[in-house]
Short mmCIF file of C-alpha atoms in Angstrom, two decimals:
data_model
loop_
_atom_site.label_atom_id
_atom_site.label_comp_id
_atom_site.label_asym_id
_atom_site.label_seq_id
_atom_site.Cartn_x
_atom_site.Cartn_y
_atom_site.Cartn_z
CA UNK A 1 -176.63 29.01 121.58
CA UNK A 2 -178.16 25.36 122.09
CA UNK A 3 -177.86 23.81 125.37
CA UNK A 4 -179.25 21.16 127.65
CA UNK A 5 -181.45 23.14 129.96
CA UNK A 6 -182.82 21.87 133.14
CA UNK A 7 -186.06 23.38 134.48
CA UNK A 8 -186.79 21.21 137.49
CA UNK A 9 -185.03 18.34 139.36
CA UNK A 10 -186.05 14.85 137.95
CA UNK A 11 -185.25 11.92 135.70
CA UNK A 12 -183.58 12.01 132.43
CA UNK A 13 -186.66 13.47 130.78
CA UNK A 14 -186.23 16.84 132.52
CA UNK A 15 -182.95 17.34 130.13
CA UNK A 16 -184.22 19.76 127.36
CA UNK A 17 -182.29 20.71 124.21
CA UNK A 18 -183.18 24.42 123.98
CA UNK A 19 -181.97 27.89 123.15
CA UNK A 20 -180.19 29.42 126.07
CA UNK A 21 -178.34 32.80 126.30
CA UNK A 22 -174.71 32.76 125.24
CA UNK A 23 -172.26 33.13 128.15
CA UNK A 24 -169.95 35.97 128.09
CA UNK A 25 -166.45 35.67 129.54
CA UNK A 26 -165.47 37.99 132.46
CA UNK A 27 -162.02 38.87 133.82
CA UNK A 28 -159.75 35.88 133.95
CA UNK A 29 -162.28 33.76 131.96
CA UNK A 30 -162.17 32.09 128.39
CA UNK A 31 -165.07 31.47 126.13
CA UNK A 32 -164.89 27.93 124.52
CA UNK A 33 -166.89 26.50 121.62
CA UNK A 34 -167.69 23.10 123.09
CA UNK A 35 -166.72 20.17 120.69
CA UNK A 36 -167.72 17.39 123.28
CA UNK A 37 -168.77 17.04 126.90
CA UNK A 38 -168.67 13.72 128.85
CA UNK A 39 -171.42 12.25 130.97
CA UNK A 40 -170.38 11.73 134.75
CA UNK A 41 -172.20 10.52 137.76
CA UNK A 42 -172.24 14.00 139.28
CA UNK A 43 -174.17 15.17 136.30
CA UNK A 44 -177.08 12.88 136.84
CA UNK A 45 -176.95 13.11 140.50
CA UNK A 46 -177.22 16.68 140.30
CA UNK A 47 -180.20 16.56 137.74
CA UNK A 48 -181.97 14.26 140.16
CA UNK A 49 -181.48 16.67 143.06
CA UNK A 50 -179.37 14.34 144.91
CA UNK A 51 -176.52 16.92 145.32
CA UNK A 52 -178.77 20.05 146.17
CA UNK A 53 -177.41 20.37 149.70
CA UNK A 54 -173.94 21.15 148.51
CA UNK A 55 -174.22 21.63 144.68
CA UNK A 56 -177.62 22.91 144.10
CA UNK A 57 -179.08 24.18 140.77
CA UNK A 58 -180.82 27.42 139.82
CA UNK A 59 -183.61 26.92 137.33
CA UNK A 60 -183.78 27.20 134.35
CA UNK A 61 -179.95 26.00 134.36
CA UNK A 62 -177.22 23.97 132.79
CA UNK A 63 -175.26 20.96 134.01
CA UNK A 64 -171.99 19.13 133.03
CA UNK A 65 -168.46 19.36 134.38
CA UNK A 66 -166.09 17.84 131.45
CA UNK A 67 -165.51 19.88 128.32
CA UNK A 68 -163.12 19.96 125.29
CA UNK A 69 -163.36 22.54 122.71
CA UNK A 70 -161.77 25.64 120.98
CA UNK A 71 -161.13 29.19 122.44
CA UNK A 72 -163.49 31.68 120.97
CA UNK A 73 -162.55 34.86 123.11
CA UNK A 74 -161.23 35.70 126.39
CA UNK A 75 -161.79 38.51 129.03
CA UNK A 76 -159.44 40.90 130.66
CA UNK A 77 -156.45 39.45 132.32
CA UNK A 78 -156.06 36.21 130.44
CA UNK A 79 -152.66 34.96 129.28
CA UNK A 80 -151.23 32.10 127.66
CA UNK A 81 -154.22 31.32 125.43
CA UNK A 82 -155.04 32.34 121.87
CA UNK A 83 -158.20 32.16 119.89
CA UNK A 84 -158.26 28.77 118.13
CA UNK A 85 -156.45 26.95 120.73
CA UNK A 86 -157.69 23.37 121.50
CA UNK A 87 -158.43 23.17 125.41
CA UNK A 88 -160.10 21.07 127.90
CA UNK A 89 -161.18 21.45 131.56
CA UNK A 90 -163.30 20.46 134.57
CA UNK A 91 -165.62 23.29 134.25
CA UNK A 92 -169.43 24.30 134.79
CA UNK A 93 -172.34 24.23 132.27
CA UNK A 94 -170.72 22.19 129.72
CA UNK A 95 -173.69 20.49 128.05
CA UNK A 96 -173.84 23.38 125.72
CA UNK A 97 -172.41 24.74 122.43
CA UNK A 98 -170.45 27.45 124.44
CA UNK A 99 -168.96 27.41 127.83
CA UNK A 100 -167.14 29.89 130.04
CA UNK A 101 -164.14 28.51 131.95
CA UNK A 102 -161.86 30.17 134.40
CA UNK A 103 -158.48 30.46 132.73
CA UNK A 104 -156.61 29.06 135.64
CA UNK A 105 -158.37 25.60 135.36
CA UNK A 106 -158.05 25.35 131.60
CA UNK A 107 -155.46 23.37 129.86
CA UNK A 108 -154.36 23.06 126.32
CA UNK A 109 -155.07 19.49 124.84
CA UNK A 110 -151.68 17.80 124.29
CA UNK A 111 -150.71 17.46 120.54
CA UNK A 112 -151.79 14.17 119.28
CA UNK A 113 -154.77 13.52 121.64
CA UNK A 114 -158.15 13.76 119.60
CA UNK A 115 -160.25 16.73 120.68
CA UNK A 116 -163.39 14.82 121.00
CA UNK A 117 -161.87 11.99 123.16
CA UNK A 118 -160.17 14.66 125.23
CA UNK A 119 -163.60 15.35 126.76
CA UNK A 120 -163.57 12.11 128.40
CA UNK A 121 -160.40 12.81 130.28
CA UNK A 122 -160.87 15.79 132.88
CA UNK A 123 -162.91 14.62 135.79
CA UNK A 124 -162.16 10.93 135.99
CA UNK A 125 -158.46 11.16 135.34
CA UNK A 126 -157.86 14.00 137.83
CA UNK A 127 -160.06 12.26 140.46
CA UNK A 128 -158.31 8.95 140.07
CA UNK A 129 -154.84 10.66 140.34
CA UNK A 130 -156.01 12.53 143.54
CA UNK A 131 -157.47 9.40 144.99
CA UNK A 132 -154.23 7.53 144.50
CA UNK A 133 -152.19 10.39 145.77
CA UNK A 134 -154.38 10.62 148.96
CA UNK A 135 -153.35 7.26 149.92
CA UNK A 136 -149.73 8.53 150.19
CA UNK A 137 -148.45 5.03 148.93
CA UNK A 138 -144.91 4.98 147.16
CA UNK A 139 -142.25 2.43 146.43
CA UNK A 140 -142.17 -0.82 148.59
CA UNK A 141 -145.98 -0.39 149.50
CA UNK A 142 -149.04 -2.07 148.36
CA UNK A 143 -152.39 -0.30 147.66
CA UNK A 144 -155.65 -2.01 146.41
CA UNK A 145 -157.59 0.20 144.00
CA UNK A 146 -161.40 -0.82 144.37
CA UNK A 147 -163.40 -0.58 141.31
CA UNK A 148 -160.40 -0.75 139.16
CA UNK A 149 -161.96 -1.14 135.71
CA UNK A 150 -163.88 2.17 136.08
CA UNK A 151 -162.27 5.21 134.51
CA UNK A 152 -161.47 6.77 137.98
CA UNK A 153 -160.09 3.35 139.13
CA UNK A 154 -157.87 2.98 136.03
CA UNK A 155 -156.63 6.62 136.61
CA UNK A 156 -155.75 5.64 140.29
CA UNK A 157 -154.09 2.36 139.29
CA UNK A 158 -151.80 4.24 136.86
CA UNK A 159 -151.18 7.05 139.36
CA UNK A 160 -150.05 4.59 142.05
CA UNK A 161 -147.71 2.69 139.52
CA UNK A 162 -146.17 5.98 138.78
CA UNK A 163 -145.49 6.36 142.45
CA UNK A 164 -143.73 3.10 142.60
CA UNK A 165 -146.34 1.07 144.57
CA UNK A 166 -147.41 -2.41 144.07
CA UNK A 167 -151.18 -2.38 143.06
CA UNK A 168 -153.91 -4.91 143.57
CA UNK A 169 -157.04 -4.31 141.41
CA UNK A 170 -160.21 -4.90 143.02
CA UNK A 171 -163.02 -5.78 140.58
CA UNK A 172 -166.09 -8.07 140.31
CA UNK A 173 -165.60 -11.73 139.29
CA UNK A 174 -167.11 -10.93 135.82
CA UNK A 175 -164.54 -8.01 135.33
CA UNK A 176 -161.36 -10.34 135.91
CA UNK A 177 -160.44 -10.60 132.30
CA UNK A 178 -160.91 -6.78 131.62
CA UNK A 179 -158.88 -6.00 134.87
CA UNK A 180 -155.73 -7.74 133.61
CA UNK A 181 -155.36 -5.22 130.96
CA UNK A 182 -154.95 -2.15 133.24
CA UNK A 183 -151.53 -2.54 134.62
CA UNK A 184 -152.03 -3.83 138.07
CA UNK A 185 -149.62 -6.19 139.66
CA UNK A 186 -152.53 -8.57 140.89
CA UNK A 187 -156.20 -8.82 140.54
CA UNK A 188 -158.63 -9.71 143.10
CA UNK A 189 -162.54 -10.47 143.02
CA UNK A 190 -164.15 -8.28 145.58
CA UNK A 191 -167.31 -10.44 145.39
CA UNK A 192 -165.18 -13.66 146.46
CA UNK A 193 -165.14 -13.95 150.12
CA UNK A 194 -162.14 -16.35 149.98
CA UNK A 195 -160.19 -13.91 147.87
CA UNK A 196 -160.78 -11.15 150.32
CA UNK A 197 -159.89 -13.25 153.44
CA UNK A 198 -156.66 -14.20 151.68
CA UNK A 199 -155.52 -10.74 150.97
CA UNK A 200 -152.15 -9.57 152.55
CA UNK A 201 -152.07 -6.70 154.85
CA UNK A 202 -152.52 -3.44 152.78
CA UNK A 203 -150.86 -0.26 153.31
CA UNK A 204 -153.84 1.55 151.66
CA UNK A 205 -157.06 1.21 149.77
CA UNK A 206 -158.04 3.64 147.16
CA UNK A 207 -162.00 3.10 146.93
CA UNK A 208 -164.37 4.02 144.16
CA UNK A 209 -167.61 1.84 145.10
CA UNK A 210 -168.11 2.03 148.86
CA UNK A 211 -170.95 -0.10 150.36
CA UNK A 212 -170.30 -3.51 151.93
CA UNK A 213 -167.01 -4.04 149.94
CA UNK A 214 -165.55 -0.99 151.52
CA UNK A 215 -166.57 -2.34 155.14
CA UNK A 216 -164.75 -5.57 154.32
CA UNK A 217 -161.55 -4.00 152.99
CA UNK A 218 -160.98 -1.43 155.62
CA UNK A 219 -160.14 -4.44 157.92
CA UNK A 220 -157.35 -5.41 155.61
CA UNK A 221 -155.59 -2.03 155.92
CA UNK A 222 -152.48 -2.09 158.40
CA UNK A 223 -152.63 0.09 161.71
CA UNK A 224 -151.49 3.49 160.43
CA UNK A 225 -152.48 3.00 156.82
CA UNK A 226 -155.01 4.89 154.71
CA UNK A 227 -158.54 4.25 153.30
CA UNK A 228 -159.14 6.82 150.70
CA UNK A 229 -162.42 6.93 148.92
CA UNK A 230 -164.53 9.22 146.56
CA UNK A 231 -167.72 8.02 148.02
CA UNK A 232 -167.02 8.57 151.83
CA UNK A 233 -165.77 6.61 154.65
CA UNK A 234 -167.05 2.99 155.33
CA UNK A 235 -169.97 2.77 157.66
CA UNK A 236 -167.80 0.80 160.08
CA UNK A 237 -164.55 3.04 160.03
CA UNK A 238 -164.99 3.89 163.57
CA UNK A 239 -164.12 0.23 164.37
CA UNK A 240 -160.74 0.92 162.99
CA UNK A 241 -159.46 3.95 164.71
CA UNK A 242 -155.92 3.14 163.50
CA UNK A 243 -156.83 3.47 159.87
CA UNK A 244 -156.91 7.04 158.45
CA UNK A 245 -160.14 7.48 156.53
CA UNK A 246 -159.96 10.13 153.70
CA UNK A 247 -162.61 11.56 151.57
CA UNK A 248 -161.50 12.69 148.13
CA UNK A 249 -163.50 15.27 146.38
CA UNK A 250 -161.80 16.11 142.96
CA UNK A 251 -160.26 19.64 142.80
CA UNK A 252 -159.62 21.44 139.54
CA UNK A 253 -155.96 21.00 138.69
CA UNK A 254 -154.55 21.89 135.32
CA UNK A 255 -151.32 20.36 135.63
CA UNK A 256 -152.49 17.08 136.83
CA UNK A 257 -154.89 17.07 133.72
CA UNK A 258 -152.07 17.71 131.34
CA UNK A 259 -150.03 14.87 132.94
CA UNK A 260 -152.87 12.43 132.81
CA UNK A 261 -154.01 13.53 129.24
CA UNK A 262 -150.43 12.74 128.03
CA UNK A 263 -150.58 9.44 129.55
CA UNK A 264 -153.91 8.68 127.70
CA UNK A 265 -152.32 10.18 124.51
CA UNK A 266 -149.20 7.93 124.80
CA UNK A 267 -151.37 4.80 125.56
CA UNK A 268 -150.09 4.28 129.21
CA UNK A 269 -153.57 4.94 130.43
CA UNK A 270 -156.76 3.73 128.69
CA UNK A 271 -160.05 5.50 129.15
CA UNK A 272 -162.55 3.55 127.24
CA UNK A 273 -165.48 5.30 125.36
CA UNK A 274 -168.56 3.31 124.91
CA UNK A 275 -170.86 5.72 123.06
CA UNK A 276 -170.64 9.09 121.29
CA UNK A 277 -173.98 10.86 120.86
CA UNK A 278 -175.03 14.35 119.76
CA UNK A 279 -175.70 16.81 122.59
CA UNK A 280 -179.45 16.71 121.86
CA UNK A 281 -179.64 13.10 122.97
CA UNK A 282 -178.27 13.96 126.57
CA UNK A 283 -181.28 12.35 128.12
CA UNK A 284 -180.72 9.11 126.41
CA UNK A 285 -176.94 9.39 127.24
CA UNK A 286 -177.64 9.93 131.00
CA UNK A 287 -180.19 6.90 131.05
CA UNK A 288 -177.61 4.73 129.61
CA UNK A 289 -174.87 6.00 132.06
CA UNK A 290 -176.91 5.37 135.10
CA UNK A 291 -177.25 1.71 134.21
CA UNK A 292 -173.65 1.22 134.54
CA UNK A 293 -171.01 -0.34 132.50
CA UNK A 294 -167.36 0.22 131.47
CA UNK A 295 -166.75 3.17 129.44
CA UNK A 296 -167.39 7.01 129.01
CA UNK A 297 -170.30 8.43 127.02
CA UNK A 298 -169.59 11.61 125.17
CA UNK A 299 -172.06 14.23 123.88
CA UNK A 300 -170.83 16.07 120.77
CA UNK A 301 -171.99 19.55 120.44
#
């Protein structure tokens, strides 16, 4: 098969489109012909060696965690899937024409959701759902989602609304108009000191950005409230011992994935896609993703 092969840590230029041995499914595993993968921060952080302490690479090796495709075959003990099923998952080594996935994290793409677009859904929507859920908010409570126009942020806003909470979308001033389309009850500019100062006490914060913004916002959480983040606790968290700081690292969950994908299919949750490129142009895709912006980048195998 063709795949994006990494021989050493480095910049986007280390991503090489090469031949690589076909994977073989073992017990409880499914072999999928990949239709598309999506680019996520964990992909380029791993390529650069920034995650080698907890998520190292073996060279030559593959990267990628999001995938949508079609079942080709499966190993012993797999039930519930048939050859030809359209599936998607958070997996490993997805920048490739073929990928082996554990059956217990694989989900069928909901009917009506385009297979290519489905590749944008797994990591960001499951992470956003789990981030929002980690705050524990429900009816009668208020949560601020920071970085709300990003794909994880949008998913956190949707989940918090589904839980009955009031949601404040925290975004940069230049993102205010975009943020008014994502279903939050209120939009606040996190780079406006006056707007931050005027925030009401919050039951929770669901954070996707960290840094100085997080340090300012933890001060707005009520005693007994929760500051949940996908990038780690604020540097000043120790000054607020009455606030519970929670680090959220996304876990594979096929049921959550199916729920969030149905929301995307039904138009309740929008995950913008900014570019679709062939797999061979993964280096270009990662370089673009590292510059930031709104919208997922897809790699079509």
